[in-house]
mmCIF file with all atom_site columns, C-alpha atoms in Angstrom:
data_model
loop_
_atom_site.group_PDB
_atom_site.id
_atom_site.type_symbol
_atom_site.label_atom_id
_atom_site.label_alt_id
_atom_site.label_comp_id
_atom_site.label_asym_id
_atom_site.label_entity_id
_atom_site.label_seq_id
_atom_site.pdbx_PDB_ins_code
_atom_site.Cartn_x
_atom_site.Cartn_y
_atom_site.Cartn_z
_atom_site.occupancy
_atom_site.B_iso_or_equiv
_atom_site.pdbx_formal_charge
_atom_site.auth_seq_id
_atom_site.auth_comp_id
_atom_site.auth_asym_id
_atom_site.auth_atom_id
_atom_site.pdbx_PDB_model_num
ATOM 1  C CA . MET A 1 1  ? -8.899  -12.816 3.269   1.00 0.00 ? 1  MET A CA 1
ATOM 2  C CA . VAL A 1 2  ? -8.733  -10.626 0.101   1.00 0.00 ? 2  VAL A CA 1
ATOM 3  C CA . VAL A 1 3  ? -9.029  -6.645  1.152   1.00 0.00 ? 3  VAL A CA 1
ATOM 4  C CA . VAL A 1 4  ? -9.483  -4.555  -2.681  1.00 0.00 ? 4  VAL A CA 1
ATOM 5  C CA . ASP A 1 5  ? -8.734  -0.482  -2.202  1.00 0.00 ? 5  ASP A CA 1
ATOM 6  C CA . ASP A 1 6  ? -8.017  1.846   -5.113  1.00 0.00 ? 6  ASP A CA 1
ATOM 7  C CA . SER A 1 7  ? -4.447  3.138   -3.362  1.00 0.00 ? 7  SER A CA 1
ATOM 8  C CA . ILE A 1 8  ? -2.396  3.561   -0.469  1.00 0.00 ? 8  ILE A CA 1
ATOM 9  C CA . VAL A 1 9  ? -1.243  6.996   0.721   1.00 0.00 ? 9  VAL A CA 1
ATOM 10 C CA . ARG A 1 10 ? 0.275   7.004   4.212   1.00 0.00 ? 10 ARG A CA 1
ATOM 11 C CA . GLY A 1 11 ? -0.797  3.057   4.529   1.00 0.00 ? 11 GLY A CA 1
ATOM 12 C CA . ASN A 1 12 ? -2.545  3.925   8.115   1.00 0.00 ? 12 ASN A CA 1
ATOM 13 C CA . THR A 1 13 ? -5.810  2.832   7.568   1.00 0.00 ? 13 THR A CA 1
ATOM 14 C CA . THR A 1 14 ? -5.003  -0.118  5.787   1.00 0.00 ? 14 THR A CA 1
ATOM 15 C CA . ARG A 1 15 ? -2.487  -1.019  8.332   1.00 0.00 ? 15 ARG A CA 1
ATOM 16 C CA . GLN A 1 16 ? -5.334  -0.917  10.681  1.00 0.00 ? 16 GLN A CA 1
ATOM 17 C CA . ILE A 1 17 ? -7.443  -2.948  8.414   1.00 0.00 ? 17 ILE A CA 1
ATOM 18 C CA . VAL A 1 18 ? -5.092  -5.684  8.381   1.00 0.00 ? 18 VAL A CA 1
ATOM 19 C CA . ALA A 1 19 ? -4.597  -5.863  12.095  1.00 0.00 ? 19 ALA A CA 1
ATOM 20 C CA . MET A 1 20 ? -8.538  -6.275  12.007  1.00 0.00 ? 20 MET A CA 1
ATOM 21 C CA . LEU A 1 21 ? -8.971  -8.897  9.923   1.00 0.00 ? 21 LEU A CA 1
ATOM 22 C CA . LYS A 1 22 ? -5.934  -10.867 11.487  1.00 0.00 ? 22 LYS A CA 1
ATOM 23 C CA . GLU A 1 23 ? -7.766  -10.507 15.182  1.00 0.00 ? 23 GLU A CA 1
ATOM 24 C CA . ALA A 1 24 ? -10.997 -11.804 14.066  1.00 0.00 ? 24 ALA A CA 1
ATOM 25 C CA . GLY A 1 25 ? -8.855  -14.684 12.388  1.00 0.00 ? 25 GLY A CA 1
ATOM 26 C CA . ALA A 1 26 ? -7.853  -14.187 9.071   1.00 0.00 ? 26 ALA A CA 1
ATOM 27 C CA . LYS A 1 27 ? -4.519  -16.335 8.642   1.00 0.00 ? 27 LYS A CA 1
ATOM 28 C CA . GLU A 1 28 ? -3.829  -14.163 5.684   1.00 0.00 ? 28 GLU A CA 1
ATOM 29 C CA . VAL A 1 29 ? -4.211  -10.887 4.356   1.00 0.00 ? 29 VAL A CA 1
ATOM 30 C CA . HIS A 1 30 ? -4.127  -10.275 0.380   1.00 0.00 ? 30 HIS A CA 1
ATOM 31 C CA . LEU A 1 31 ? -4.180  -6.778  -0.572  1.00 0.00 ? 31 LEU A CA 1
ATOM 32 C CA . ARG A 1 32 ? -5.327  -5.762  -4.601  1.00 0.00 ? 32 ARG A CA 1
ATOM 33 C CA . ILE A 1 33 ? -4.470  -2.235  -4.905  1.00 0.00 ? 33 ILE A CA 1
ATOM 34 C CA . SER A 1 34 ? -5.670  -0.987  -8.397  1.00 0.00 ? 34 SER A CA 1
ATOM 35 C CA . ALA A 1 35 ? -3.189  1.902   -8.440  1.00 0.00 ? 35 ALA A CA 1
ATOM 36 C CA . PRO A 1 36 ? 0.643   2.208   -9.142  1.00 0.00 ? 36 PRO A CA 1
ATOM 37 C CA . PRO A 1 37 ? 2.577   2.989   -5.182  1.00 0.00 ? 37 PRO A CA 1
ATOM 38 C CA . ILE A 1 38 ? 2.234   6.630   -4.879  1.00 0.00 ? 38 ILE A CA 1
ATOM 39 C CA . ARG A 1 39 ? 5.823   8.033   -4.263  1.00 0.00 ? 39 ARG A CA 1
ATOM 40 C CA . HIS A 1 40 ? 5.120   11.877  -5.072  1.00 0.00 ? 40 HIS A CA 1
ATOM 41 C CA . PRO A 1 41 ? 2.641   14.111  -3.565  1.00 0.00 ? 41 PRO A CA 1
ATOM 42 C CA . CYS A 1 42 ? 0.363   16.162  -5.613  1.00 0.00 ? 42 CYS A CA 1
ATOM 43 C CA . HIS A 1 43 ? -0.124  20.108  -5.353  1.00 0.00 ? 43 HIS A CA 1
ATOM 44 C CA . TYR A 1 44 ? -3.498  20.477  -8.135  1.00 0.00 ? 44 TYR A CA 1
ATOM 45 C CA . GLY A 1 45 ? -5.813  20.230  -5.178  1.00 0.00 ? 45 GLY A CA 1
ATOM 46 C CA . ILE A 1 46 ? -5.192  17.006  -3.256  1.00 0.00 ? 46 ILE A CA 1
ATOM 47 C CA . ASP A 1 47 ? -4.308  17.236  0.300   1.00 0.00 ? 47 ASP A CA 1
ATOM 48 C CA . MET A 1 48 ? -1.445  14.689  0.244   1.00 0.00 ? 48 MET A CA 1
ATOM 49 C CA . SER A 1 49 ? 1.131   13.681  2.703   1.00 0.00 ? 49 SER A CA 1
ATOM 50 C CA . THR A 1 50 ? 4.972   15.406  1.853   1.00 0.00 ? 50 THR A CA 1
ATOM 51 C CA . ARG A 1 51 ? 6.942   12.366  0.291   1.00 0.00 ? 51 ARG A CA 1
ATOM 52 C CA . GLU A 1 52 ? 8.894   11.209  3.841   1.00 0.00 ? 52 GLU A CA 1
ATOM 53 C CA . GLU A 1 53 ? 4.884   10.630  4.977   1.00 0.00 ? 53 GLU A CA 1
ATOM 54 C CA . MET A 1 54 ? 3.882   8.462   1.793   1.00 0.00 ? 54 MET A CA 1
ATOM 55 C CA . ILE A 1 55 ? 4.303   4.524   2.780   1.00 0.00 ? 55 ILE A CA 1
ATOM 56 C CA . ALA A 1 56 ? 5.904   3.766   -0.827  1.00 0.00 ? 56 ALA A CA 1
ATOM 57 C CA . HIS A 1 57 ? 8.454   6.285   -0.397  1.00 0.00 ? 57 HIS A CA 1
ATOM 58 C CA . ASP A 1 58 ? 12.033  5.124   -0.621  1.00 0.00 ? 58 ASP A CA 1
ATOM 59 C CA . ARG A 1 59 ? 9.937   1.009   -0.481  1.00 0.00 ? 59 ARG A CA 1
ATOM 60 C CA . THR A 1 60 ? 9.261   -2.141  -2.275  1.00 0.00 ? 60 THR A CA 1
ATOM 61 C CA . VAL A 1 61 ? 6.603   -3.245  -2.986  1.00 0.00 ? 61 VAL A CA 1
ATOM 62 C CA . GLU A 1 62 ? 7.304   -6.327  -0.848  1.00 0.00 ? 62 GLU A CA 1
ATOM 63 C CA . GLU A 1 63 ? 9.135   -3.541  1.629   1.00 0.00 ? 63 GLU A CA 1
ATOM 64 C CA . ILE A 1 64 ? 5.350   -1.515  1.535   1.00 0.00 ? 64 ILE A CA 1
ATOM 65 C CA . ALA A 1 65 ? 3.507   -5.577  1.918   1.00 0.00 ? 65 ALA A CA 1
ATOM 66 C CA . GLU A 1 66 ? 5.846   -6.116  4.679   1.00 0.00 ? 66 GLU A CA 1
ATOM 67 C CA . GLU A 1 67 ? 5.167   -3.140  6.725   1.00 0.00 ? 67 GLU A CA 1
ATOM 68 C CA . LEU A 1 68 ? 1.429   -3.337  6.175   1.00 0.00 ? 68 LEU A CA 1
ATOM 69 C CA . GLY A 1 69 ? 1.590   -7.228  7.880   1.00 0.00 ? 69 GLY A CA 1
ATOM 70 C CA . GLY A 1 70 ? -0.268  -8.351  3.919   1.00 0.00 ? 70 GLY A CA 1
ATOM 71 C CA . ARG A 1 71 ? 0.586   -9.886  1.276   1.00 0.00 ? 71 ARG A CA 1
ATOM 72 C CA . PHE A 1 72 ? 0.934   -8.166  -2.605  1.00 0.00 ? 72 PHE A CA 1
ATOM 73 C CA . ALA A 1 73 ? -0.563  -9.958  -5.876  1.00 0.00 ? 73 ALA A CA 1
ATOM 74 C CA . GLY A 1 74 ? -1.139  -7.848  -9.016  1.00 0.00 ? 74 GLY A CA 1
ATOM 75 C CA . VAL A 1 75 ? -0.084  -6.790  -12.013 1.00 0.00 ? 75 VAL A CA 1
ATOM 76 C CA . SER A 1 76 ? 2.318   -3.915  -12.560 1.00 0.00 ? 76 SER A CA 1
ATOM 77 C CA . LEU A 1 77 ? 1.557   -1.065  -14.690 1.00 0.00 ? 77 LEU A CA 1
ATOM 78 C CA . ASP A 1 78 ? 4.894   -2.592  -17.335 1.00 0.00 ? 78 ASP A CA 1
ATOM 79 C CA . GLY A 1 79 ? 2.397   -6.170  -17.116 1.00 0.00 ? 79 GLY A CA 1
ATOM 80 C CA . ARG A 1 80 ? 4.750   -8.257  -15.225 1.00 0.00 ? 80 ARG A CA 1
ATOM 81 C CA . ARG A 1 81 ? 3.528   -10.356 -11.756 1.00 0.00 ? 81 ARG A CA 1
ATOM 82 C CA . VAL A 1 82 ? 4.161   -8.485  -8.583  1.00 0.00 ? 82 VAL A CA 1
#
């Protein structure tokens, strides 16, 4: 199963979606996220978590995928495969 999303901030919704897909029979869930990991809050009118609440804070892409129960595949900002 492939799941495409624009970004992950806290990871709560993504974690629930991955769990539901696995409960429904998906053997693997591959996540494709178009935005780079969001590691810092934006205070210009956007309601975002504190840095500590963000799933990407102090985590690698692999650690985020493990936390969410899925697998990431895509291209990083510098063009390397992740």
